[in-house]
XYZ file of C-alpha atoms in Angstrom:
360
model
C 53.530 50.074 -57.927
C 55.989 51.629 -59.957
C 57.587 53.552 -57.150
C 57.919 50.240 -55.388
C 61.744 49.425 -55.821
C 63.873 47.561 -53.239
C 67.738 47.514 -53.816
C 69.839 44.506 -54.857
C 70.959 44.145 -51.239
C 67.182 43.900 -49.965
C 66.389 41.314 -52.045
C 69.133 39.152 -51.122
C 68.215 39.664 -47.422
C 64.474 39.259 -48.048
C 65.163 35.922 -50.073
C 67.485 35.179 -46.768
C 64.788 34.969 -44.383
C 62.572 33.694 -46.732
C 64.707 30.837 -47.467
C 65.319 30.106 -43.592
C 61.979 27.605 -42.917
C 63.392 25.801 -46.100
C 66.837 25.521 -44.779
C 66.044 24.607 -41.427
C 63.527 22.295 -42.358
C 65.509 20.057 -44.783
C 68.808 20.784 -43.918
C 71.367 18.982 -42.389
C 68.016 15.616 -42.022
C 68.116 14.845 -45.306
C 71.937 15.467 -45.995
C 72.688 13.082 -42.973
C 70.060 10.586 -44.696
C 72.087 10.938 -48.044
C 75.766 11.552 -47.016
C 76.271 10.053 -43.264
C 78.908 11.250 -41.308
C 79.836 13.698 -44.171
C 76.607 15.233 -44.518
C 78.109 18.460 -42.838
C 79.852 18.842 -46.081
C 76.511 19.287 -48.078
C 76.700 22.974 -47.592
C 80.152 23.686 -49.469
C 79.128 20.545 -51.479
C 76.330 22.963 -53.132
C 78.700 26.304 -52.927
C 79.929 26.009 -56.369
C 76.919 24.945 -58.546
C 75.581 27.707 -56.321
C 77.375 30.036 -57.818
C 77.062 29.171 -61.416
C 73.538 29.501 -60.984
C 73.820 32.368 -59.948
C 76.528 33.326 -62.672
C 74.008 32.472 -65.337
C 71.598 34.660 -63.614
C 73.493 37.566 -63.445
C 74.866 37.164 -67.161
C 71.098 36.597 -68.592
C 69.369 38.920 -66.596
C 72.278 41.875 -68.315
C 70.317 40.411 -71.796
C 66.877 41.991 -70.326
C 65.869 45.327 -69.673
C 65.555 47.255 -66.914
C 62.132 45.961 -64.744
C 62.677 42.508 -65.766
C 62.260 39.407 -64.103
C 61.246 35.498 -64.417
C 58.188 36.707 -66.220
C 59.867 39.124 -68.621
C 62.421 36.355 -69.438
C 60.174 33.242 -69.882
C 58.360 35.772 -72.568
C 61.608 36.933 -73.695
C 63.090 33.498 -74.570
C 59.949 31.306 -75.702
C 57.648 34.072 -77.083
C 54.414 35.910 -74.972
C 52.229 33.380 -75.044
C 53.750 30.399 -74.128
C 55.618 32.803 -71.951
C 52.698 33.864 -70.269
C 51.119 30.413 -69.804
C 54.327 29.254 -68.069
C 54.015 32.716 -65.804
C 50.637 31.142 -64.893
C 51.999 27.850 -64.140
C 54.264 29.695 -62.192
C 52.147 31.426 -60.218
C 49.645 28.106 -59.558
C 52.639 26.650 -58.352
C 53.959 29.246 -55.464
C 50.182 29.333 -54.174
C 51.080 25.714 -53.121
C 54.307 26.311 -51.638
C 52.244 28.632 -49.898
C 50.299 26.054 -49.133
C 52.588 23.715 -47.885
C 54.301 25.836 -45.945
C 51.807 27.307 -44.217
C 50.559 24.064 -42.625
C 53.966 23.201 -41.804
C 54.333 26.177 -39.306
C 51.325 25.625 -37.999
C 52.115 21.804 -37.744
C 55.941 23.076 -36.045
C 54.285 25.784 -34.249
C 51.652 23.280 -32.683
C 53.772 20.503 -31.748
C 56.368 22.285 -30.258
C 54.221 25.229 -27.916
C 50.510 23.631 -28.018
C 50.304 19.651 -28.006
C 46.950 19.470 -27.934
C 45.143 22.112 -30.174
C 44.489 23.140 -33.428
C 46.261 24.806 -36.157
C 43.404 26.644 -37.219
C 44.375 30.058 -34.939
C 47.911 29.805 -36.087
C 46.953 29.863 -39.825
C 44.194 32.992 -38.815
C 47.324 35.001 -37.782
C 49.580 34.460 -40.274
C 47.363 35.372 -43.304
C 45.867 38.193 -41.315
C 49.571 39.718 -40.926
C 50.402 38.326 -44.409
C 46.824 39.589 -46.476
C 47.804 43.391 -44.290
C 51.806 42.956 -46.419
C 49.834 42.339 -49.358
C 48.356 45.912 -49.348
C 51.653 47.568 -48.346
C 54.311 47.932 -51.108
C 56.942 45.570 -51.540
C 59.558 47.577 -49.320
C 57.684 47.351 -46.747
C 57.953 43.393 -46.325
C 61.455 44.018 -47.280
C 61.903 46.247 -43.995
C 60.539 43.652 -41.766
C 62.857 40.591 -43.275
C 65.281 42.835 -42.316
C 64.374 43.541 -38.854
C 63.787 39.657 -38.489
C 67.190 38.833 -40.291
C 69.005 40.223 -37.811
C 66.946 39.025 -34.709
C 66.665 35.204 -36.585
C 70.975 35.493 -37.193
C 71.439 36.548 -33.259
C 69.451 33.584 -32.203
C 70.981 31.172 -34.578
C 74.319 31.954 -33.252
C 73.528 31.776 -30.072
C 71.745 28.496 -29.870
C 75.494 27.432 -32.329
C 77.417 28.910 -29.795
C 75.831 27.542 -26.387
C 75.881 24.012 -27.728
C 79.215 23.893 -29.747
C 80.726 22.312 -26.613
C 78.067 19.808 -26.752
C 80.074 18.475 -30.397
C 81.947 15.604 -30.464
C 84.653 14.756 -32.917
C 83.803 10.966 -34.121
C 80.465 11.930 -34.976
C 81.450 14.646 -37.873
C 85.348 13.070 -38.625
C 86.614 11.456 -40.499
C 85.384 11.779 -43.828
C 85.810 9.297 -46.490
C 86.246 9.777 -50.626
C 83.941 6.324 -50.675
C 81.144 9.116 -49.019
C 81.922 11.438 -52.329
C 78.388 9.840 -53.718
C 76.252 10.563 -51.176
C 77.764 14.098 -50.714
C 77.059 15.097 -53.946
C 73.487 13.994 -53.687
C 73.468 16.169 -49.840
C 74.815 18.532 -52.323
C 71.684 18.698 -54.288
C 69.621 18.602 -51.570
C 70.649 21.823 -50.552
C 70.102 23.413 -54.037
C 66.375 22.199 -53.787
C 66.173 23.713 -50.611
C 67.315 27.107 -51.819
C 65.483 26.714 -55.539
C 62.639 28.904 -54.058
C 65.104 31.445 -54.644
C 64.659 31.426 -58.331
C 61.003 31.480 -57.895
C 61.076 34.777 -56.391
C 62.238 35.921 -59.241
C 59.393 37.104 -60.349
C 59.992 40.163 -57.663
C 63.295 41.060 -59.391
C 61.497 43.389 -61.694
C 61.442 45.657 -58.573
C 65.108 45.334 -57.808
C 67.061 48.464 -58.762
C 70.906 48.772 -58.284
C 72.046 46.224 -60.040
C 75.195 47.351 -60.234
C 76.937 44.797 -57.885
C 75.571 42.116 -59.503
C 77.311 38.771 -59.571
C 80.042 40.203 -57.060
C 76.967 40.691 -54.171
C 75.593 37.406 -55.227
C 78.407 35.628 -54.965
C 78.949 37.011 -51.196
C 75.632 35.813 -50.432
C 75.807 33.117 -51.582
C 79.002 32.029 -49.684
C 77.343 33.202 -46.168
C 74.642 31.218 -46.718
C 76.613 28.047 -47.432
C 78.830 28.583 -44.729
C 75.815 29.344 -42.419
C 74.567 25.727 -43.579
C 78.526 23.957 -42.684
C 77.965 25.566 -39.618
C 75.143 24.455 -38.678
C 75.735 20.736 -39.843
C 78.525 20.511 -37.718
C 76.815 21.378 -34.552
C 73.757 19.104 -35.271
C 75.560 16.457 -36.805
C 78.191 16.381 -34.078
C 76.112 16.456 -31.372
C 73.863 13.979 -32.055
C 75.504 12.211 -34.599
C 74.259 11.170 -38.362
C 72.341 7.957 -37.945
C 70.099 9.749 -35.342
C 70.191 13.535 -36.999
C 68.216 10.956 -40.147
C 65.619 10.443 -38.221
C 64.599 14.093 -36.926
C 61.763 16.009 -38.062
C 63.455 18.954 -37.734
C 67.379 18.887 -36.137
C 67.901 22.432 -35.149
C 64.864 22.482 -33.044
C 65.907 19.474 -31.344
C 69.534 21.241 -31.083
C 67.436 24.114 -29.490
C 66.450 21.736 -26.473
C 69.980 21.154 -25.384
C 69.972 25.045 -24.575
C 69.276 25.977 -21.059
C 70.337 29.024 -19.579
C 69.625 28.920 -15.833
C 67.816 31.519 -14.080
C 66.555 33.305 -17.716
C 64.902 30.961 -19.673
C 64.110 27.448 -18.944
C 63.726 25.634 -22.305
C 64.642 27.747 -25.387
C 63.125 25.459 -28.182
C 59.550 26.912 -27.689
C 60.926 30.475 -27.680
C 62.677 29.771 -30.925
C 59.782 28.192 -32.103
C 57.041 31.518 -31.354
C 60.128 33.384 -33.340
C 60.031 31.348 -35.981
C 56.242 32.368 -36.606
C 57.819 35.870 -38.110
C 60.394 34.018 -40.319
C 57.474 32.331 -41.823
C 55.529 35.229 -41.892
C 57.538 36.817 -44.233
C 57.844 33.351 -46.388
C 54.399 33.362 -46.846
C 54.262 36.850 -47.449
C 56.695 36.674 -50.879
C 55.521 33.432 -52.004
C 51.796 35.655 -52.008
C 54.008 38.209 -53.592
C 55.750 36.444 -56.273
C 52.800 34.414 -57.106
C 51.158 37.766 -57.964
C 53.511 39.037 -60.079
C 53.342 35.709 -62.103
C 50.028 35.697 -62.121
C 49.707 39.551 -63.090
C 52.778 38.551 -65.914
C 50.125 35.726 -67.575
C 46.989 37.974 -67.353
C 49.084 41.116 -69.029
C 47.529 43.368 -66.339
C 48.669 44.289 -62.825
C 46.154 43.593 -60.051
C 47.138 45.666 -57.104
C 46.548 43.802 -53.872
C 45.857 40.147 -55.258
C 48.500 38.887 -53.198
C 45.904 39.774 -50.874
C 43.237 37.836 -52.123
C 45.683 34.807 -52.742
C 45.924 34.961 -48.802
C 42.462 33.492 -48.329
C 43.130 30.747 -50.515
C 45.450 29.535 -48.221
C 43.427 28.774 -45.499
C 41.580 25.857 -47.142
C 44.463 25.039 -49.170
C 46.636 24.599 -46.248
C 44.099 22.412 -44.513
C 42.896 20.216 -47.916
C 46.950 19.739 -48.474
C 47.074 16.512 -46.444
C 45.360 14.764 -43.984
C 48.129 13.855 -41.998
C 51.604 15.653 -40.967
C 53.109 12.067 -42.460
C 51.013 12.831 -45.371
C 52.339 16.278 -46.178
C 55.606 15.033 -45.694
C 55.572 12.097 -48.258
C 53.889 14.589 -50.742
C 56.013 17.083 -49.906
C 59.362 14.995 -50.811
C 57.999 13.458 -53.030
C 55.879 15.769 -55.413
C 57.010 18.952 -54.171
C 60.832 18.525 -54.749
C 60.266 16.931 -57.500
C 58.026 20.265 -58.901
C 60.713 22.614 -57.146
C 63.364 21.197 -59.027
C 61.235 21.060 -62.693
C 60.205 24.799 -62.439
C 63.003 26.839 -60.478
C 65.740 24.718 -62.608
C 64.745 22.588 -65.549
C 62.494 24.896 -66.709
C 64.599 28.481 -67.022
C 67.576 26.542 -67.588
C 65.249 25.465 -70.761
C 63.877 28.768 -71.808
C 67.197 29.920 -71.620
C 69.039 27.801 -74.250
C 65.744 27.800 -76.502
C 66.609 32.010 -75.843
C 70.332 31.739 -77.288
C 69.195 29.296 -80.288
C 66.511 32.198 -81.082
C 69.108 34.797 -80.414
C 67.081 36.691 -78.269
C 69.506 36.803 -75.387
């Protein structure tokens, strides 16, 4: 464990793909729900809290030593115990994330390949690959959100670029200051879909150069936004706001209107079996992070219990909801509203109870 570092740049790719089933899921449905015609905007909307987040980051995590992360500051900031029963919390917490988003790949992964069948075999691969990360070190997940990165970006542009002449004009423009209300609420929408961000946190301690810091961040931060604008322009203005609302999940609907003759027929349920390795890998550092949490509120490192937290999964993904309406009430519902409590309210909390104790 201690010779398992990633760099600064890994991270920020690994947190990329891991971020993608998030992104695609609520993003730009609930921003066209919120915002209308202007939902496209939600992206750029978000770009500059964005970046103050990540600001504050950067500046506390220069308070901390080296090896530090959520844990290490949560301890820092309201003392080791309470510290370490928040890291517990914590880790609780990303097991159902894991949870949740487990049975909704096997829910997307169903619906869109296998009508008819169960998502039992779907969950049986995903923690198998998953529980076999869990007993490699940290860089070597980090390797294969990489490899997947680029192979998820290529497709993503290319399902953009085949249907960009599909966009039309009156569906996206024009855009109204009386919409400025609902944009800032698409706005936050997209923070809570990138909020699992500060929940992986709990990896940083296993980031080393630093150096670039805020700078790197900040890049990031802007290609991801932009990624989103993009992306809310196709959907949106090909299929327009009102009915973009109503989706389950837009892209994969976008991913219909692709057909390239003589190669591939119908490119949604390729997409879709690609997708399986995008949330592979979100799985994979939600079983990660949870562990270090975990290992952060116990005082002890347990090699390989991301591993075990893998078969929790299985009944937990099933016991979630009996219903895919189900888990998506409680999902919007009591999951944002956790997401939102724990990867914001609470470190923004620690952190000013840090500066009155003069810790930071």
């Amino acid at each position: 464990m201690n010779n398992d570092h990633i760099s600064l740049r890994q991270f920020l790719i690994l947190t990329t793909v891991a971020l993608l089933p998030q992104m695609i899921k609520l993003v730009p449905g609930q921003q066209a729900n919120a915002a209308g015609r202007s939902g496209w905007l939600a992206g750029l909307a978000a770009l500059v809290p964005m970046l103050i987040v990540l600001w504050l980051i950067c500046r506390v995590g220069q308070a901390l030593p080296e090896k530090s992360g959520l844990g290490e500051l949560l301890c820092l900031c309201l003392g080791d115990k309470p510290g370490r029963l928040l890291c517990g919390v914590y880790g609780i917490w990303l097991v159902v994330l894991g949870c949740f988003e487990l049975r909704f790949c096997g829910e997307r992964f169903i619906a869109t390949l296998y009508p008819n069948t169960g998502t039992g075999l779907v969950f049986v691969a995903i923690l198998s690959m998953a529980w076999w990360l869990g007993q490699k070190q940290l860089v070597v997940t980090a390797r294969a959100g990489q490899i997947f990165f680029y192979a998820v970006l290529v497709m993503v542009g290319s399902i953009l670029l085949f249907t960009a002449g599909e966009i039309h004009l009156y569906n996206i423009w024009p855009v109204w200051t009386q919409q400025l209300p609902g944009l800032v609420r698409a706005g936050g929408g997209v923070l809570n879909a990138l909020s699992l961000g500060i929940g992986l946190l709990f990896l940083f301690r296993q980031v080393t150069d630093r150096r670039e810091g805020f700078r790197l961040a900040a890049r990031w931060a802007v290609g991801v936004c932009l990624g989103l604008t993009a992306l809310g322009i196709v959907v949106m203005g090909t299929f327009g706001a009102e009915m973009v609302a109503r989706m389950q999940i837009p892209f994969f609907s976008l991913a219909k209107e692709v057909k390239l003759e003589e190669a591939v027929e119908r490119v949604e349920p390729v997409v879709a079996a690609a997708w399986v390795f995008v949330d592979l890998i979100l799985v994979s550092v939600l079983l990660r992070a949870a562990e270090g949490a975990l290992s952060k509120a116990i005082g002890e490192e347990v090699r390989g219990m991301s591993s075990a937290l893998a078969l929790i999964l299985l009944p937990g993904a099933y016991l979630i909801a009996g219903s895919v309406f189900a888990l998506e009430q409680l999902y919007n519902s009591w999951g944002m509203m956790g997401k939102n409590l724990l990867f914001f309210g609470i470190p923004l909390l620690s952190v000013a109870v840090g500066k009155m104790r003069r810790v930071l």
